[in-house]
XYZ file of C-alpha atoms in Angstrom:
480
model
C 3.473 16.406 -73.793
C 5.487 18.423 -76.262
C 7.970 20.903 -74.845
C 6.313 23.765 -76.755
C 3.032 23.116 -74.927
C 4.740 23.156 -71.532
C 6.348 26.499 -72.241
C 3.125 28.356 -73.107
C 3.197 31.874 -71.700
C 6.808 31.672 -70.523
C 9.296 34.207 -71.886
C 12.274 32.357 -73.361
C 15.571 34.233 -73.380
C 17.491 31.650 -75.410
C 16.992 28.032 -76.390
C 18.796 25.079 -77.965
C 16.089 22.485 -77.256
C 13.788 20.991 -79.875
C 10.288 22.329 -79.143
C 8.745 19.171 -80.559
C 10.479 16.852 -78.078
C 8.160 14.819 -75.854
C 8.436 15.436 -72.112
C 7.293 12.557 -69.937
C 7.807 14.190 -66.559
C 9.228 17.280 -64.865
C 11.670 17.350 -61.959
C 13.687 19.913 -60.016
C 15.660 17.283 -58.069
C 18.448 16.015 -60.329
C 18.272 12.581 -58.672
C 14.813 12.102 -60.185
C 15.961 12.826 -63.736
C 15.584 10.092 -66.352
C 15.182 9.762 -70.127
C 12.252 11.892 -71.237
C 12.414 14.211 -68.228
C 12.716 17.996 -68.132
C 15.023 19.150 -65.341
C 14.348 22.607 -63.891
C 17.377 24.187 -62.242
C 16.238 26.337 -59.313
C 18.388 28.644 -57.234
C 17.552 27.606 -53.662
C 18.637 28.774 -50.218
C 20.973 25.899 -49.397
C 22.137 25.027 -52.883
C 21.745 25.968 -56.538
C 20.103 23.522 -58.918
C 22.357 24.762 -61.706
C 25.197 22.849 -60.027
C 23.357 19.604 -60.716
C 22.613 20.018 -64.408
C 25.471 17.622 -65.185
C 23.980 14.993 -62.855
C 20.590 15.349 -64.516
C 22.223 15.006 -67.935
C 24.032 11.825 -66.826
C 20.717 10.331 -65.745
C 19.235 11.008 -69.177
C 17.294 14.252 -68.815
C 16.111 15.401 -72.236
C 16.523 19.115 -71.548
C 16.987 21.663 -68.787
C 15.177 24.883 -67.908
C 17.655 27.292 -66.362
C 18.548 30.911 -65.663
C 22.213 30.491 -66.661
C 23.309 28.795 -69.868
C 24.761 25.396 -68.886
C 28.356 24.386 -69.536
C 27.195 20.805 -70.014
C 26.196 19.482 -73.405
C 22.440 19.308 -72.877
C 19.578 21.076 -74.681
C 18.425 24.032 -72.605
C 15.753 26.689 -72.297
C 16.983 29.843 -70.575
C 14.326 31.851 -68.692
C 14.273 34.845 -66.354
C 12.862 32.922 -63.363
C 13.104 29.144 -63.404
C 11.073 28.789 -60.184
C 8.110 30.614 -61.709
C 8.607 28.684 -64.945
C 8.346 25.456 -62.913
C 4.980 26.577 -61.537
C 3.568 27.541 -64.929
C 4.847 24.376 -66.607
C 3.392 22.279 -63.779
C -0.013 23.872 -64.401
C 0.230 22.892 -68.073
C 1.569 19.413 -67.405
C -1.290 18.521 -65.038
C -4.002 20.178 -67.134
C -4.671 23.258 -64.987
C -6.528 21.374 -62.226
C -7.178 24.560 -60.216
C -9.543 25.704 -62.968
C -11.703 22.597 -62.443
C -12.506 23.243 -58.759
C -13.457 26.200 -56.569
C -10.181 27.427 -55.060
C -10.311 29.148 -51.649
C -7.073 30.445 -50.134
C -6.365 31.791 -46.636
C -3.321 33.909 -45.902
C -2.185 35.631 -42.700
C 0.032 34.956 -39.716
C -2.458 33.130 -37.496
C -5.721 31.299 -37.942
C -5.096 29.745 -41.352
C -5.029 26.117 -40.246
C -8.063 26.260 -37.974
C -10.066 28.312 -40.465
C -9.342 26.039 -43.429
C -10.329 22.925 -41.469
C -13.512 24.575 -40.215
C -14.432 25.861 -43.697
C -13.939 22.373 -45.107
C -16.518 21.129 -42.606
C -18.923 23.983 -43.441
C -18.742 23.402 -47.208
C -19.291 19.673 -46.756
C -22.302 20.225 -44.498
C -23.945 23.036 -46.463
C -23.147 22.217 -50.085
C -22.559 18.489 -49.867
C -19.203 19.232 -51.471
C -16.204 16.960 -51.575
C -13.425 19.206 -50.325
C -9.677 18.965 -50.691
C -7.535 20.643 -48.024
C -3.902 21.761 -48.222
C -2.078 23.067 -45.178
C 0.167 22.817 -42.158
C -1.572 19.878 -40.479
C -1.462 17.825 -43.669
C -3.394 17.494 -46.902
C -6.811 15.879 -47.240
C -8.908 14.562 -50.085
C -12.359 14.292 -48.561
C -11.782 12.158 -45.459
C -8.460 10.747 -46.669
C -5.436 12.226 -44.875
C -2.157 12.765 -46.731
C 1.225 13.784 -45.306
C 2.682 17.220 -46.041
C 6.190 18.623 -45.610
C 5.321 22.328 -45.697
C 2.296 24.606 -45.446
C 2.134 25.146 -49.211
C 3.847 22.455 -51.347
C 6.360 23.293 -54.081
C 4.523 24.107 -57.304
C 5.149 20.757 -59.003
C 3.799 18.756 -56.039
C 0.962 21.260 -55.582
C -0.292 20.826 -59.142
C 0.069 17.055 -58.858
C -1.968 17.133 -55.638
C -4.637 19.341 -57.191
C -4.859 16.968 -60.161
C -5.342 14.054 -57.753
C -8.083 15.993 -55.955
C -9.874 16.603 -59.251
C -9.540 12.920 -60.155
C -11.002 11.948 -56.770
C -14.049 14.132 -57.387
C -13.306 17.205 -55.277
C -15.439 20.225 -56.124
C -13.697 22.654 -53.753
C -10.134 23.048 -52.486
C -9.417 25.030 -49.322
C -5.771 25.845 -48.722
C -3.358 27.832 -46.612
C -1.252 30.147 -48.761
C 1.988 31.050 -47.004
C 4.124 34.128 -47.617
C 6.920 31.797 -48.726
C 4.643 30.227 -51.334
C 3.641 33.628 -52.662
C 7.189 35.021 -52.690
C 8.620 31.894 -54.286
C 5.926 31.513 -56.967
C 4.689 28.157 -55.697
C 1.110 29.199 -56.452
C 1.866 31.038 -59.713
C -0.698 30.194 -62.366
C -3.551 29.717 -59.878
C -6.521 32.079 -59.726
C -8.463 31.785 -56.475
C -12.247 32.030 -56.455
C -12.032 33.362 -52.892
C -9.032 34.704 -50.955
C -9.096 35.560 -47.234
C -6.773 37.760 -45.139
C -6.852 36.784 -41.451
C -4.246 38.981 -39.719
C -0.573 39.934 -39.720
C 1.923 39.906 -36.849
C 5.656 39.318 -36.577
C 6.871 36.087 -38.133
C 9.246 34.830 -40.826
C 11.591 37.803 -40.525
C 14.386 35.315 -41.153
C 13.020 35.183 -44.715
C 11.451 38.611 -45.198
C 13.505 41.797 -44.817
C 10.907 43.470 -42.583
C 7.169 43.562 -41.830
C 6.457 45.600 -44.969
C 8.152 42.959 -47.095
C 6.207 40.240 -45.256
C 2.920 42.091 -45.817
C 3.727 42.697 -49.486
C 4.236 38.960 -49.974
C 0.840 38.212 -48.433
C -0.787 40.862 -50.608
C 0.225 39.051 -53.809
C -2.678 36.643 -53.236
C -5.241 39.428 -53.719
C -4.079 40.202 -57.218
C -4.912 36.632 -58.232
C -8.450 36.144 -56.943
C -12.058 36.696 -58.042
C -13.384 37.727 -54.596
C -11.721 38.534 -51.277
C -12.464 38.825 -47.564
C -10.484 40.948 -45.097
C -10.298 41.202 -41.311
C -10.941 44.935 -40.846
C -9.766 44.850 -37.221
C -6.191 44.081 -38.226
C -3.921 47.112 -38.618
C -2.650 45.787 -41.968
C -6.147 45.507 -43.471
C -6.024 48.852 -45.314
C -2.645 47.946 -46.805
C -4.001 44.593 -47.964
C -7.177 46.066 -49.462
C -5.491 48.992 -51.202
C -5.718 48.572 -54.969
C -7.648 45.280 -54.847
C -9.967 45.242 -57.860
C -12.182 42.225 -57.146
C -15.393 42.305 -55.024
C -14.473 42.493 -51.312
C -16.231 41.437 -48.115
C -14.958 42.749 -44.770
C -15.495 41.331 -41.290
C -15.044 42.813 -37.835
C -15.911 42.641 -34.149
C -15.550 46.399 -33.775
C -16.469 48.272 -36.966
C -20.132 48.487 -37.916
C -19.220 49.510 -41.450
C -17.815 46.030 -42.102
C -19.867 43.703 -44.307
C -20.020 41.033 -41.591
C -20.015 42.058 -37.925
C -19.908 40.004 -34.708
C -22.170 41.424 -31.987
C -22.873 40.405 -28.393
C -19.801 38.167 -28.166
C -19.865 35.614 -25.346
C -16.952 33.348 -24.405
C -16.900 30.309 -22.150
C -14.368 27.641 -21.282
C -15.411 25.466 -24.194
C -16.957 27.688 -26.868
C -17.604 31.158 -28.273
C -20.900 32.519 -29.518
C -22.036 35.755 -31.093
C -24.681 37.318 -33.309
C -23.447 37.633 -36.876
C -24.901 40.580 -38.775
C -24.638 40.539 -42.579
C -26.767 43.212 -44.212
C -30.347 42.456 -43.203
C -29.455 38.937 -42.104
C -28.740 38.025 -38.486
C -27.739 34.601 -37.216
C -26.413 33.234 -33.931
C -23.027 31.587 -34.431
C -21.578 29.128 -31.951
C -18.146 27.526 -32.355
C -17.024 24.879 -29.894
C -13.435 26.139 -29.673
C -12.693 28.691 -26.915
C -10.772 31.943 -27.237
C -11.200 35.378 -28.768
C -9.293 34.197 -31.860
C -12.067 31.647 -32.422
C -14.448 34.550 -33.013
C -12.179 35.768 -35.811
C -11.753 32.244 -37.182
C -15.531 31.853 -37.282
C -15.896 35.226 -39.009
C -13.247 34.385 -41.612
C -14.968 31.073 -42.328
C -18.383 32.723 -42.557
C -16.964 35.358 -44.922
C -15.435 32.714 -47.188
C -18.628 30.666 -47.072
C -20.778 33.678 -47.991
C -18.506 34.428 -50.952
C -18.856 30.759 -51.937
C -22.641 30.992 -52.102
C -23.523 29.622 -48.657
C -26.435 31.192 -46.772
C -25.510 32.758 -43.390
C -28.047 30.661 -41.463
C -26.804 27.441 -43.083
C -23.229 28.481 -42.283
C -24.076 29.108 -38.623
C -25.721 25.694 -38.300
C -22.630 24.005 -39.764
C -20.260 25.980 -37.512
C -22.122 24.677 -34.467
C -21.028 21.126 -35.347
C -17.452 21.918 -36.387
C -14.872 19.725 -34.594
C -11.664 20.999 -33.027
C -8.364 20.916 -34.919
C -5.478 18.705 -33.801
C -2.773 20.715 -32.067
C -4.961 23.777 -31.674
C -6.036 24.159 -28.037
C -6.089 20.375 -27.876
C -6.859 19.037 -24.409
C -4.809 15.949 -23.509
C -6.519 13.454 -21.178
C -4.736 13.373 -17.815
C -7.109 11.714 -15.367
C -5.667 14.119 -12.777
C -6.796 17.355 -11.121
C -4.801 19.519 -13.542
C -5.093 20.091 -17.293
C -2.649 19.854 -20.202
C -3.229 21.723 -23.451
C -1.236 21.277 -26.675
C -1.167 24.205 -29.082
C 0.859 25.043 -32.188
C 1.394 28.661 -31.062
C 4.996 29.271 -32.135
C 4.689 32.972 -32.954
C 4.490 35.898 -30.510
C 0.932 36.931 -31.345
C -0.385 33.361 -31.303
C 1.300 32.543 -27.972
C -0.129 35.657 -26.347
C -3.654 34.910 -27.585
C -3.565 31.309 -26.373
C -2.208 32.266 -22.944
C -4.860 34.948 -22.502
C -7.542 32.460 -23.507
C -6.287 29.886 -21.001
C -5.933 32.487 -18.270
C -9.689 32.921 -18.332
C -10.302 29.224 -17.621
C -7.414 28.475 -15.241
C -8.307 28.014 -11.572
C -4.743 27.435 -10.395
C -1.463 28.377 -12.055
C -0.895 28.728 -15.776
C 2.350 26.979 -16.743
C 3.773 27.768 -20.176
C 6.276 25.350 -21.714
C 7.746 26.402 -25.055
C 10.826 26.917 -27.221
C 11.621 28.512 -30.565
C 12.595 26.868 -33.832
C 16.164 26.960 -35.067
C 17.124 28.481 -38.438
C 14.107 30.775 -38.117
C 13.418 34.360 -37.060
C 15.719 35.084 -34.099
C 14.143 38.459 -33.337
C 10.986 36.858 -31.952
C 12.790 34.772 -29.308
C 13.129 37.383 -26.514
C 9.693 38.751 -27.480
C 8.126 35.349 -26.880
C 10.056 35.070 -23.632
C 8.496 38.321 -22.405
C 5.030 37.261 -23.564
C 5.301 33.928 -21.737
C 6.516 35.631 -18.553
C 3.823 38.329 -18.713
C 0.962 35.868 -19.165
C 2.023 32.804 -17.133
C 2.680 31.946 -13.520
C 5.570 29.629 -14.375
C 7.610 29.469 -17.581
C 9.480 26.381 -18.764
C 11.867 27.164 -21.619
C 13.010 24.177 -23.663
C 13.778 23.064 -27.224
C 11.386 23.196 -30.142
C 12.894 22.143 -33.496
C 16.511 23.320 -33.102
C 17.435 22.202 -36.615
C 21.069 23.159 -37.279
C 21.352 25.700 -34.463
C 22.726 25.073 -30.975
C 19.559 24.443 -28.907
C 21.062 25.998 -25.795
C 21.898 29.170 -27.718
C 18.236 29.410 -28.797
C 17.099 29.001 -25.195
C 19.541 31.671 -24.041
C 18.032 34.152 -26.522
C 14.512 33.365 -25.239
C 15.657 33.799 -21.634
C 16.734 37.373 -22.361
C 13.034 38.259 -22.512
C 11.961 35.990 -19.654
C 14.532 37.470 -17.255
C 13.162 40.972 -17.818
C 10.182 39.897 -15.709
C 9.920 38.437 -12.203
C 7.964 35.364 -13.262
C 9.513 32.097 -12.007
C 11.093 30.062 -14.783
C 12.957 26.839 -15.453
C 15.265 26.065 -18.387
C 15.508 22.407 -19.467
C 17.186 21.587 -22.783
C 15.525 18.206 -23.382
C 11.847 18.782 -24.251
C 10.710 15.385 -22.991
C 12.378 15.966 -19.629
C 10.936 19.478 -19.526
C 7.410 18.095 -19.990
C 8.041 15.576 -17.219
C 9.294 18.336 -14.915
C 6.204 20.472 -15.580
C 3.888 17.539 -14.900
C 5.750 16.746 -11.684
C 5.280 20.343 -10.489
C 1.588 20.579 -11.432
C -0.948 21.227 -8.678
C -4.712 21.017 -8.460
C -6.374 23.434 -10.887
C -3.193 24.147 -12.850
C -3.145 24.320 -16.638
C 0.030 23.328 -18.499
C 0.360 24.713 -22.004
C 2.722 22.783 -24.266
C 3.250 25.388 -26.979
C 4.946 25.272 -30.365
C 4.676 21.674 -31.554
C 0.925 21.304 -31.927
C 0.083 18.617 -34.468
C 3.749 17.697 -35.038
C 4.811 14.233 -33.922
C 8.511 14.801 -34.471
C 11.445 17.001 -33.505
C 13.950 18.242 -36.075
C 17.545 18.067 -34.856
C 20.136 18.931 -37.478
C 18.526 17.844 -40.735
C 16.829 14.760 -39.283
C 13.341 14.214 -37.910
C 13.085 12.225 -34.683
C 9.757 10.825 -33.507
C 8.362 12.846 -30.622
C 4.633 13.036 -29.941
C 3.754 15.122 -26.897
C 0.566 13.127 -26.369
C 2.643 9.979 -25.959
C 5.093 11.758 -23.652
C 2.284 12.982 -21.408
C 0.706 9.510 -21.297
C 4.088 7.993 -20.415
C 4.719 10.378 -17.511
C 1.168 9.972 -16.203
C 1.229 6.195 -16.584
C -1.847 6.304 -18.822
């Protein structure tokens, strides 16, 4: 593809590159540069790609897109924002694949992963669609599972993945859209057919200056969509909806003025059910995943499905057969008289919701084992400690993904909140040993919640991933 074609719609500040040069591939990692490649220098958090322009030139890169004119002797295109330029060029390079499928994006603090997986099932059952999925648990093309490194891939990989989904015959793509992706222009150039706001609670304040900044990042999605759905029960809903120009559908468990309302909500140990009212239509919805948050997940899915042309009755029938999601209230077989649940809840709001859900089905004690990730929002650590102590009978504080932080220092910050309450607690640095200790202390009727890791089968220490699957650890301690 000619360089001029790649740069369509991008404001060029200065340029020494030949616009007729052929570009064979794009890269933002200098180690992947080669003859015929276009290197994009991005200012990151740990390093600055501009430092590696020389390396890219040595490896034969044909030109560089940058924000600062390079000292090296290489043709360049200077732009205002090289990260956004990468996204727009990636759209061009892969032929704008998002325009060839129905794009549905979910944003919010909690519920994105479960809702996207459930919606994928609903669209497959009701429309016979082949659905691509992009998110925290991994990426999927139909039934084929692909590995993912982050909730929303970098723009170059995202466009490549979307192109692969189109090639494989996908008609719809359902994806989680993180605040990082929106702030960092990873999804620039994509217009969503449907965008959904689930909720907003404290998270990612290591990246965002405050909650208003976090909310503003999420709101970007609703200026790039054709239709939108909003959870009216969330206190940030009005902020999210303000100024949105596309058709909007609202959902609620409390407000009758919402477009879609859940009535007569019933919750059991293994499912939720309610009457969904949408205009003159009424349908009984049953979702085989317990917890009040499952009501909201079902509503968000129904809202997205309705905006995608699915009939409410057909949607309710598909929801009744939706499977659970790995790492979300996942029951681990024990063969004993106590239960073990794995859940990804690594944020204050999510942890509180899961504990309150489990409290309603726990005959004995509720034991909460959790930690907090390193190099992430430190403010939430004592908050999560208080939440665990307030909603559990025994708290086990351990490591999550410490990354480059001292794991004991992370635990100490969590314990500040735990110690404000009188709930018994135990601090064990090694997560595997902590799980073993909790299992050893379990009694008849107890429920042990292993919170924070969810679907992950690894632990990040320093910059390295080490294999650690909690299902395997539980089986090892139980001799299963």
